[in-house]
Amino acid sequence: MKKKIKNHFLIVMFMSTSIISSAQTKPANPFGLVYENAITKNVSGGVNIHPVTYKLNGIAISANIYTPSNYDPSKKYPAVVVAHPNGGVKEQVAGLYSQRLAESGYIAIAADASYQGASGGVPRNVDKPAFRIEDIRGMADFITQYAGVDANRLGLLGICGGGGYSLKAAQTDKRFKVVATLSMFNSGLVRRNGFMNSGLSTIQQRLKQASEARALEAAGGEVRYTGDAKLTDEEIAKLPFDLYREGFVYYGKTHAHPNSTFRYTTSSLLDLMEFDAATNMDLINQPLLMMAGSKADTYYMTDNAFSLATGTKEKELFLIPGATHIQTYYVAEYVTIAMNKLNEFLSKFL
């Protein structure tokens, strides 16, 4: 048993969260939403959800657009692009914050990343930074053409891994007038060095595995995957970091969705391990808000990126008292604190 736990822990430490949704049936919500107080039906005059599909570089992207109460397409509204966490889908935390943004008067869009969720692309679960950044730009392309959207008032909110990719997107895409992150996760840093630098000794070994996986794909062989570990409740409880303990519960149980998985192609590591969300932070000249839980063990990533954001005159680091990384996804108290701060930021700069 100890050996089994150790092996699972190594996978988690080196490859980040390794979660596959245990859900076997479609969520009861008609829109597939799994967060608390989610929209169950569209009602005239209320906050409504509009499932859409559009093409991005030949791939069909599945997205949800949230419109505010008494939405009138002949009027102009500010809009926010919301980027989901690694392995997450639009029906989880990205949908929750999109709905809350719509409740505050914004038009919001949350889309599944290409090759992931309900979006197209094969092989499945390719997880390359360039694709995720392009997904964010693609959401901007689509939402700025949506009826009622004021393209000159476009904001960006990235959550977890989506936060890191949002920082990169905002560095060069100036359609985004403001950028905010919640529980930012620097995917490349963790895939390369391991969480809290726990995987430094295995970098070359994992690069070799990724190289072999790509060679196998190129030869028409099997597609290899990383992040398939499944742990028992007892094994989860023994994991040393809140991120992993709470992540397994959130993605595998309380907010499980059949399209959500942290499984990704091993060959993706060739791109992930050379990526760093915190490089070129000086290119961000837009107002910047970075939010994190005061007890989040991922906070070091937000702190580092924020300190490097020297190109903007308007930036703020906001800590949510008492919250861990995963708790900012769903705990009502912490979500409200985050939304209050986000609304204050958006109303000031957007």
Short mmCIF file of C-alpha atoms in Angstrom, two decimals:
data_model
loop_
_atom_site.label_atom_id
_atom_site.label_comp_id
_atom_site.label_asym_id
_atom_site.label_seq_id
_atom_site.Cartn_x
_atom_site.Cartn_y
_atom_site.Cartn_z
CA MET A 1 0.00 0.00 0.00
CA LYS A 2 2.80 2.42 0.88
CA LYS A 3 4.48 1.75 -2.46
CA LYS A 4 1.21 2.34 -4.29
CA ILE A 5 0.64 5.63 -2.50
CA LYS A 6 4.21 6.71 -3.21
CA ASN A 7 3.83 5.95 -6.92
CA HIS A 8 0.57 7.88 -7.13
CA PHE A 9 2.12 10.77 -5.22
CA LEU A 10 5.05 10.96 -7.62
CA ILE A 11 2.66 11.20 -10.54
CA VAL A 12 0.76 13.99 -8.80
CA MET A 13 3.90 15.87 -7.79
CA PHE A 14 5.57 15.69 -11.17
CA MET A 15 2.64 15.99 -13.48
CA SER A 16 0.36 18.22 -11.36
CA THR A 17 -3.16 17.18 -10.55
CA SER A 18 -4.09 13.83 -12.06
CA ILE A 19 -7.84 13.70 -12.00
CA ILE A 20 -10.33 11.95 -14.19
CA SER A 21 -13.95 12.67 -13.52
CA SER A 22 -15.72 9.76 -11.93
CA ALA A 23 -19.04 10.92 -13.35
CA GLN A 24 -20.58 8.32 -15.61
CA THR A 25 -23.80 10.09 -16.48
CA LYS A 26 -24.63 13.49 -17.87
CA PRO A 27 -25.19 16.13 -15.16
CA ALA A 28 -28.85 16.69 -14.29
CA ASN A 29 -28.67 20.37 -15.20
CA PRO A 30 -30.06 20.79 -18.75
CA PHE A 31 -27.02 22.87 -19.71
CA GLY A 32 -24.62 20.42 -18.05
CA LEU A 33 -23.69 22.97 -15.37
CA VAL A 34 -22.37 21.50 -12.13
CA TYR A 35 -21.86 24.58 -9.95
CA GLU A 36 -24.19 25.76 -7.20
CA ASN A 37 -27.17 27.95 -8.14
CA ALA A 38 -26.55 27.38 -11.83
CA ILE A 39 -29.10 28.46 -14.40
CA THR A 40 -31.62 25.67 -15.04
CA LYS A 41 -33.68 27.40 -17.71
CA ASN A 42 -33.70 30.64 -19.64
CA VAL A 43 -36.30 33.07 -18.37
CA SER A 44 -37.38 36.27 -20.08
CA GLY A 45 -35.82 39.25 -18.35
CA GLY A 46 -33.35 37.16 -16.36
CA VAL A 47 -29.72 36.16 -16.68
CA ASN A 48 -29.65 33.64 -19.50
CA ILE A 49 -27.19 31.17 -21.03
CA HIS A 50 -26.69 30.65 -24.75
CA PRO A 51 -24.75 27.57 -25.91
CA VAL A 52 -22.85 28.33 -29.13
CA THR A 53 -20.39 26.63 -31.43
CA TYR A 54 -17.87 28.38 -33.64
CA LYS A 55 -14.78 27.48 -35.64
CA LEU A 56 -11.25 28.37 -34.58
CA ASN A 57 -8.50 27.30 -36.97
CA GLY A 58 -10.81 24.63 -38.35
CA ILE A 59 -11.76 23.22 -34.93
CA ALA A 60 -15.30 23.42 -33.55
CA ILE A 61 -15.29 25.25 -30.21
CA SER A 62 -18.09 24.68 -27.71
CA ALA A 63 -18.91 27.73 -25.61
CA ASN A 64 -21.55 29.25 -23.37
CA ILE A 65 -22.45 32.92 -23.49
CA TYR A 66 -24.12 34.45 -20.44
CA THR A 67 -26.23 37.57 -20.90
CA PRO A 68 -27.39 39.94 -18.12
CA SER A 69 -30.95 40.55 -16.97
CA ASN A 70 -33.12 42.40 -19.48
CA TYR A 71 -30.48 41.91 -22.14
CA ASP A 72 -31.24 44.03 -25.20
CA PRO A 73 -29.09 43.22 -28.26
CA SER A 74 -29.62 46.74 -29.56
CA LYS A 75 -27.75 48.17 -26.56
CA LYS A 76 -24.03 47.99 -25.75
CA TYR A 77 -22.58 46.00 -22.86
CA PRO A 78 -19.05 45.40 -21.58
CA ALA A 79 -17.94 41.80 -22.02
CA VAL A 80 -15.56 39.42 -20.27
CA VAL A 81 -13.75 36.37 -21.62
CA VAL A 82 -13.36 33.66 -18.95
CA ALA A 83 -10.63 31.02 -19.33
CA HIS A 84 -11.09 27.74 -17.45
CA PRO A 85 -8.53 25.82 -15.33
CA ASN A 86 -6.34 23.01 -16.61
CA GLY A 87 -8.51 19.96 -17.11
CA GLY A 88 -11.62 21.96 -16.32
CA VAL A 89 -14.57 22.67 -18.58
CA LYS A 90 -16.91 25.61 -19.08
CA GLU A 91 -19.61 24.01 -16.93
CA GLN A 92 -17.54 24.23 -13.73
CA VAL A 93 -15.86 27.26 -12.13
CA ALA A 94 -15.53 29.19 -15.41
CA GLY A 95 -19.31 28.95 -15.78
CA LEU A 96 -19.89 30.02 -12.19
CA TYR A 97 -17.87 33.20 -12.58
CA SER A 98 -19.39 33.85 -16.01
CA GLN A 99 -22.87 33.65 -14.51
CA ARG A 100 -21.90 35.94 -11.66
CA LEU A 101 -20.43 38.42 -14.16
CA ALA A 102 -23.70 38.38 -16.10
CA GLU A 103 -25.54 39.04 -12.85
CA SER A 104 -23.35 42.13 -12.55
CA GLY A 105 -24.30 43.38 -16.00
CA TYR A 106 -21.59 41.93 -18.22
CA ILE A 107 -21.85 39.61 -21.20
CA ALA A 108 -19.49 36.73 -20.47
CA ILE A 109 -18.18 33.81 -22.51
CA ALA A 110 -16.68 30.55 -21.28
CA ALA A 111 -15.45 28.02 -23.83
CA ASP A 112 -13.92 24.57 -23.68
CA ALA A 113 -10.32 24.60 -24.85
CA SER A 114 -9.66 23.10 -28.26
CA TYR A 115 -8.94 19.35 -28.07
CA GLN A 116 -10.68 19.32 -24.69
CA GLY A 117 -14.17 19.18 -23.21
CA ALA A 118 -16.95 19.38 -25.79
CA SER A 119 -14.74 21.18 -28.30
CA GLY A 120 -13.26 19.38 -31.29
CA GLY A 121 -9.71 18.40 -32.12
CA VAL A 122 -7.83 15.08 -32.24
CA PRO A 123 -6.06 13.46 -30.61
CA ARG A 124 -8.09 14.23 -27.55
CA ASN A 125 -6.71 16.16 -24.59
CA VAL A 126 -3.77 17.79 -26.33
CA ASP A 127 -2.65 20.44 -23.84
CA LYS A 128 -0.28 22.91 -25.47
CA PRO A 129 0.14 26.49 -24.23
CA ALA A 130 0.00 27.97 -27.74
CA PHE A 131 -3.39 26.33 -28.26
CA ARG A 132 -4.76 27.57 -24.93
CA ILE A 133 -3.62 31.11 -25.67
CA GLU A 134 -5.19 30.92 -29.12
CA ASP A 135 -8.42 29.67 -27.51
CA ILE A 136 -8.55 32.87 -25.46
CA ARG A 137 -8.00 34.99 -28.55
CA GLY A 138 -10.69 32.98 -30.31
CA MET A 139 -13.18 33.75 -27.54
CA ALA A 140 -12.34 37.42 -28.03
CA ASP A 141 -12.91 37.07 -31.79
CA PHE A 142 -16.35 35.58 -31.23
CA ILE A 143 -17.67 37.63 -28.35
CA THR A 144 -16.69 40.99 -29.86
CA GLN A 145 -18.97 40.16 -32.81
CA TYR A 146 -21.85 39.12 -30.55
CA ALA A 147 -24.95 41.32 -30.56
CA GLY A 148 -24.83 43.95 -27.84
CA VAL A 149 -21.12 43.68 -27.03
CA ASP A 150 -19.03 46.83 -26.88
CA ALA A 151 -15.75 45.62 -28.39
CA ASN A 152 -13.96 48.57 -26.82
CA ARG A 153 -14.87 47.33 -23.33
CA LEU A 154 -13.51 43.80 -23.32
CA GLY A 155 -12.07 42.23 -20.17
CA LEU A 156 -10.30 38.95 -19.48
CA LEU A 157 -10.55 36.68 -16.43
CA GLY A 158 -8.34 33.60 -16.22
CA ILE A 159 -8.73 30.95 -13.54
CA CYS A 160 -5.95 28.58 -12.45
CA GLY A 161 -4.12 27.43 -15.60
CA GLY A 162 -6.43 29.70 -17.58
CA GLY A 163 -4.98 32.53 -15.51
CA GLY A 164 -1.46 31.83 -16.67
CA TYR A 165 -2.58 31.64 -20.29
CA SER A 166 -4.59 34.84 -19.85
CA LEU A 167 -1.46 36.68 -18.75
CA LYS A 168 0.28 35.56 -21.93
CA ALA A 169 -2.68 36.48 -24.13
CA ALA A 170 -2.96 39.95 -22.61
CA GLN A 171 0.73 40.62 -23.13
CA THR A 172 0.20 40.96 -26.87
CA ASP A 173 -3.56 41.13 -27.50
CA LYS A 174 -4.58 44.68 -26.67
CA ARG A 175 -8.25 44.08 -27.38
CA PHE A 176 -8.29 43.11 -23.72
CA LYS A 177 -8.58 46.41 -21.88
CA VAL A 178 -8.17 44.81 -18.45
CA VAL A 179 -6.91 41.44 -17.24
CA ALA A 180 -7.69 39.61 -14.01
CA THR A 181 -6.59 36.25 -12.67
CA LEU A 182 -7.94 34.03 -9.92
CA SER A 183 -5.71 31.40 -8.31
CA MET A 184 -3.24 31.70 -11.20
CA PHE A 185 -1.37 28.49 -12.01
CA ASN A 186 1.81 28.63 -14.07
CA SER A 187 1.35 25.40 -16.02
CA GLY A 188 4.77 25.34 -17.66
CA LEU A 189 6.62 26.00 -14.43
CA VAL A 190 4.86 23.13 -12.66
CA ARG A 191 5.02 20.69 -15.57
CA ARG A 192 8.75 21.37 -15.81
CA ASN A 193 9.90 21.70 -12.20
CA GLY A 194 7.08 19.96 -10.35
CA PHE A 195 4.84 21.62 -7.80
CA MET A 196 7.04 23.64 -5.44
CA ASN A 197 10.08 22.40 -7.42
CA SER A 198 9.44 18.80 -6.40
CA GLY A 199 10.32 17.38 -9.82
CA LEU A 200 13.67 18.99 -10.61
CA SER A 201 15.53 15.67 -10.56
CA THR A 202 13.27 14.11 -13.20
CA ILE A 203 13.15 16.88 -15.84
CA GLN A 204 15.36 15.12 -18.37
CA GLN A 205 13.65 11.78 -17.76
CA ARG A 206 10.23 13.29 -18.47
CA LEU A 207 11.47 15.13 -21.54
CA LYS A 208 12.77 11.81 -22.87
CA GLN A 209 9.36 10.24 -22.28
CA ALA A 210 7.65 13.13 -24.07
CA SER A 211 10.04 12.86 -26.99
CA GLU A 212 9.40 9.14 -27.29
CA ALA A 213 5.66 9.75 -27.15
CA ARG A 214 5.85 12.26 -30.00
CA ALA A 215 7.96 9.87 -32.08
CA LEU A 216 5.38 7.14 -31.52
CA GLU A 217 2.55 9.45 -32.64
CA ALA A 218 4.50 10.50 -35.74
CA ALA A 219 4.94 6.85 -36.66
CA GLY A 220 1.19 6.29 -36.46
CA GLY A 221 1.37 4.44 -33.15
CA GLU A 222 -0.59 4.85 -29.95
CA VAL A 223 -1.16 8.21 -28.29
CA ARG A 224 0.34 8.14 -24.83
CA TYR A 225 -1.21 10.05 -21.94
CA THR A 226 -0.09 11.50 -18.64
CA GLY A 227 -2.31 12.17 -15.64
CA ASP A 228 -4.39 9.00 -15.44
CA ALA A 229 -3.89 8.31 -11.73
CA LYS A 230 -6.96 7.34 -9.73
CA LEU A 231 -6.71 7.45 -5.95
CA THR A 232 -8.91 6.12 -3.18
CA ASP A 233 -10.33 8.45 -0.55
CA GLU A 234 -7.70 7.19 1.88
CA GLU A 235 -4.87 7.94 -0.56
CA ILE A 236 -6.27 11.38 -1.36
CA ALA A 237 -6.42 12.26 2.33
CA LYS A 238 -2.71 11.49 2.70
CA LEU A 239 -1.57 13.85 -0.06
CA PRO A 240 0.51 16.68 1.46
CA PHE A 241 -0.86 19.66 -0.50
CA ASP A 242 -4.30 21.27 -0.33
CA LEU A 243 -4.24 21.75 -4.11
CA TYR A 244 -4.21 18.01 -4.73
CA ARG A 245 -6.38 16.85 -1.84
CA GLU A 246 -9.10 19.38 -2.59
CA GLY A 247 -8.64 19.12 -6.34
CA PHE A 248 -9.37 15.40 -6.39
CA VAL A 249 -12.59 16.04 -4.47
CA TYR A 250 -13.69 19.02 -6.59
CA TYR A 251 -13.04 17.50 -10.00
CA GLY A 252 -13.74 13.89 -9.13
CA LYS A 253 -16.74 14.21 -6.83
CA THR A 254 -18.46 17.44 -5.83
CA HIS A 255 -18.13 19.17 -9.22
CA ALA A 256 -17.41 16.24 -11.49
CA HIS A 257 -18.27 16.56 -15.16
CA PRO A 258 -17.90 13.81 -17.77
CA ASN A 259 -15.95 16.13 -20.09
CA SER A 260 -13.48 17.18 -17.40
CA THR A 261 -10.17 15.34 -17.11
CA PHE A 262 -6.57 16.15 -16.31
CA ARG A 263 -5.38 13.48 -18.69
CA TYR A 264 -3.26 15.04 -21.44
CA THR A 265 -1.05 13.74 -24.22
CA THR A 266 2.45 13.01 -22.97
CA SER A 267 3.85 14.67 -26.09
CA SER A 268 2.28 17.95 -24.90
CA LEU A 269 5.08 18.13 -22.34
CA LEU A 270 7.49 19.13 -25.12
CA ASP A 271 5.60 22.42 -25.30
CA LEU A 272 4.52 22.71 -21.69
CA MET A 273 7.96 22.28 -20.19
CA GLU A 274 9.45 25.17 -22.15
CA PHE A 275 6.58 27.49 -21.27
CA ASP A 276 6.50 30.03 -18.44
CA ALA A 277 3.49 32.27 -17.86
CA ALA A 278 5.60 34.79 -15.97
CA THR A 279 7.96 35.71 -18.79
CA ASN A 280 7.48 39.06 -20.58
CA MET A 281 5.13 40.29 -17.88
CA ASP A 282 6.37 43.81 -18.61
CA LEU A 283 4.37 43.68 -21.86
CA ILE A 284 1.12 43.93 -19.90
CA ASN A 285 0.24 47.62 -19.87
CA GLN A 286 -3.44 47.11 -19.11
CA PRO A 287 -4.87 47.37 -15.58
CA LEU A 288 -4.08 44.10 -13.83
CA LEU A 289 -5.81 42.38 -10.91
CA MET A 290 -4.41 39.15 -9.52
CA MET A 291 -6.47 37.38 -6.86
CA ALA A 292 -5.50 34.38 -4.77
CA GLY A 293 -6.51 32.68 -1.56
CA SER A 294 -4.44 33.74 1.45
CA LYS A 295 -3.96 30.04 2.28
CA ALA A 296 -3.37 28.85 -1.30
CA ASP A 297 -0.26 26.73 -1.70
CA THR A 298 -0.11 27.97 -5.30
CA TYR A 299 0.23 31.59 -4.21
CA TYR A 300 3.93 31.69 -5.03
CA MET A 301 3.05 31.65 -8.73
CA THR A 302 0.77 34.68 -8.46
CA ASP A 303 3.30 36.53 -6.33
CA ASN A 304 6.11 35.94 -8.82
CA ALA A 305 4.13 36.98 -11.89
CA PHE A 306 2.73 40.04 -10.16
CA SER A 307 6.18 41.26 -9.13
CA LEU A 308 7.30 41.08 -12.77
CA ALA A 309 4.36 43.13 -14.09
CA THR A 310 6.31 46.37 -14.36
CA GLY A 311 4.64 47.66 -17.53
CA THR A 312 1.31 48.69 -16.03
CA LYS A 313 0.64 51.65 -13.78
CA GLU A 314 -2.52 50.05 -12.44
CA LYS A 315 -2.03 46.71 -10.76
CA GLU A 316 -3.32 45.12 -7.59
CA LEU A 317 -2.65 41.90 -5.74
CA PHE A 318 -5.71 40.85 -3.73
CA LEU A 319 -5.77 38.03 -1.20
CA ILE A 320 -9.03 36.30 -0.32
CA PRO A 321 -8.83 35.78 3.47
CA GLY A 322 -8.77 32.14 4.56
CA ALA A 323 -9.21 30.62 1.09
CA THR A 324 -7.18 27.83 -0.46
CA HIS A 325 -6.71 27.49 -4.22
CA ILE A 326 -9.64 25.14 -4.91
CA GLN A 327 -11.95 26.87 -2.43
CA THR A 328 -11.94 29.99 -4.60
CA TYR A 329 -13.71 27.86 -7.23
CA TYR A 330 -16.90 27.22 -5.32
CA VAL A 331 -17.11 28.24 -1.63
CA ALA A 332 -19.85 30.87 -1.62
CA GLU A 333 -18.12 33.18 0.85
CA TYR A 334 -14.89 33.26 -1.13
CA VAL A 335 -16.59 33.52 -4.51
CA THR A 336 -18.53 36.54 -3.25
CA ILE A 337 -15.36 38.20 -1.98
CA ALA A 338 -13.63 37.57 -5.30
CA MET A 339 -16.61 38.85 -7.30
CA ASN A 340 -16.93 41.98 -5.18
CA LYS A 341 -13.29 42.78 -5.86
CA LEU A 342 -13.60 41.90 -9.54
CA ASN A 343 -16.68 44.10 -9.93
CA GLU A 344 -14.86 46.98 -8.26
CA PHE A 345 -11.91 46.52 -10.62
CA LEU A 346 -14.00 46.17 -13.78
CA SER A 347 -16.26 49.11 -12.97
CA LYS A 348 -13.19 51.29 -12.51
CA PHE A 349 -11.23 50.33 -15.60
CA LEU A 350 -13.62 48.74 -18.11
#
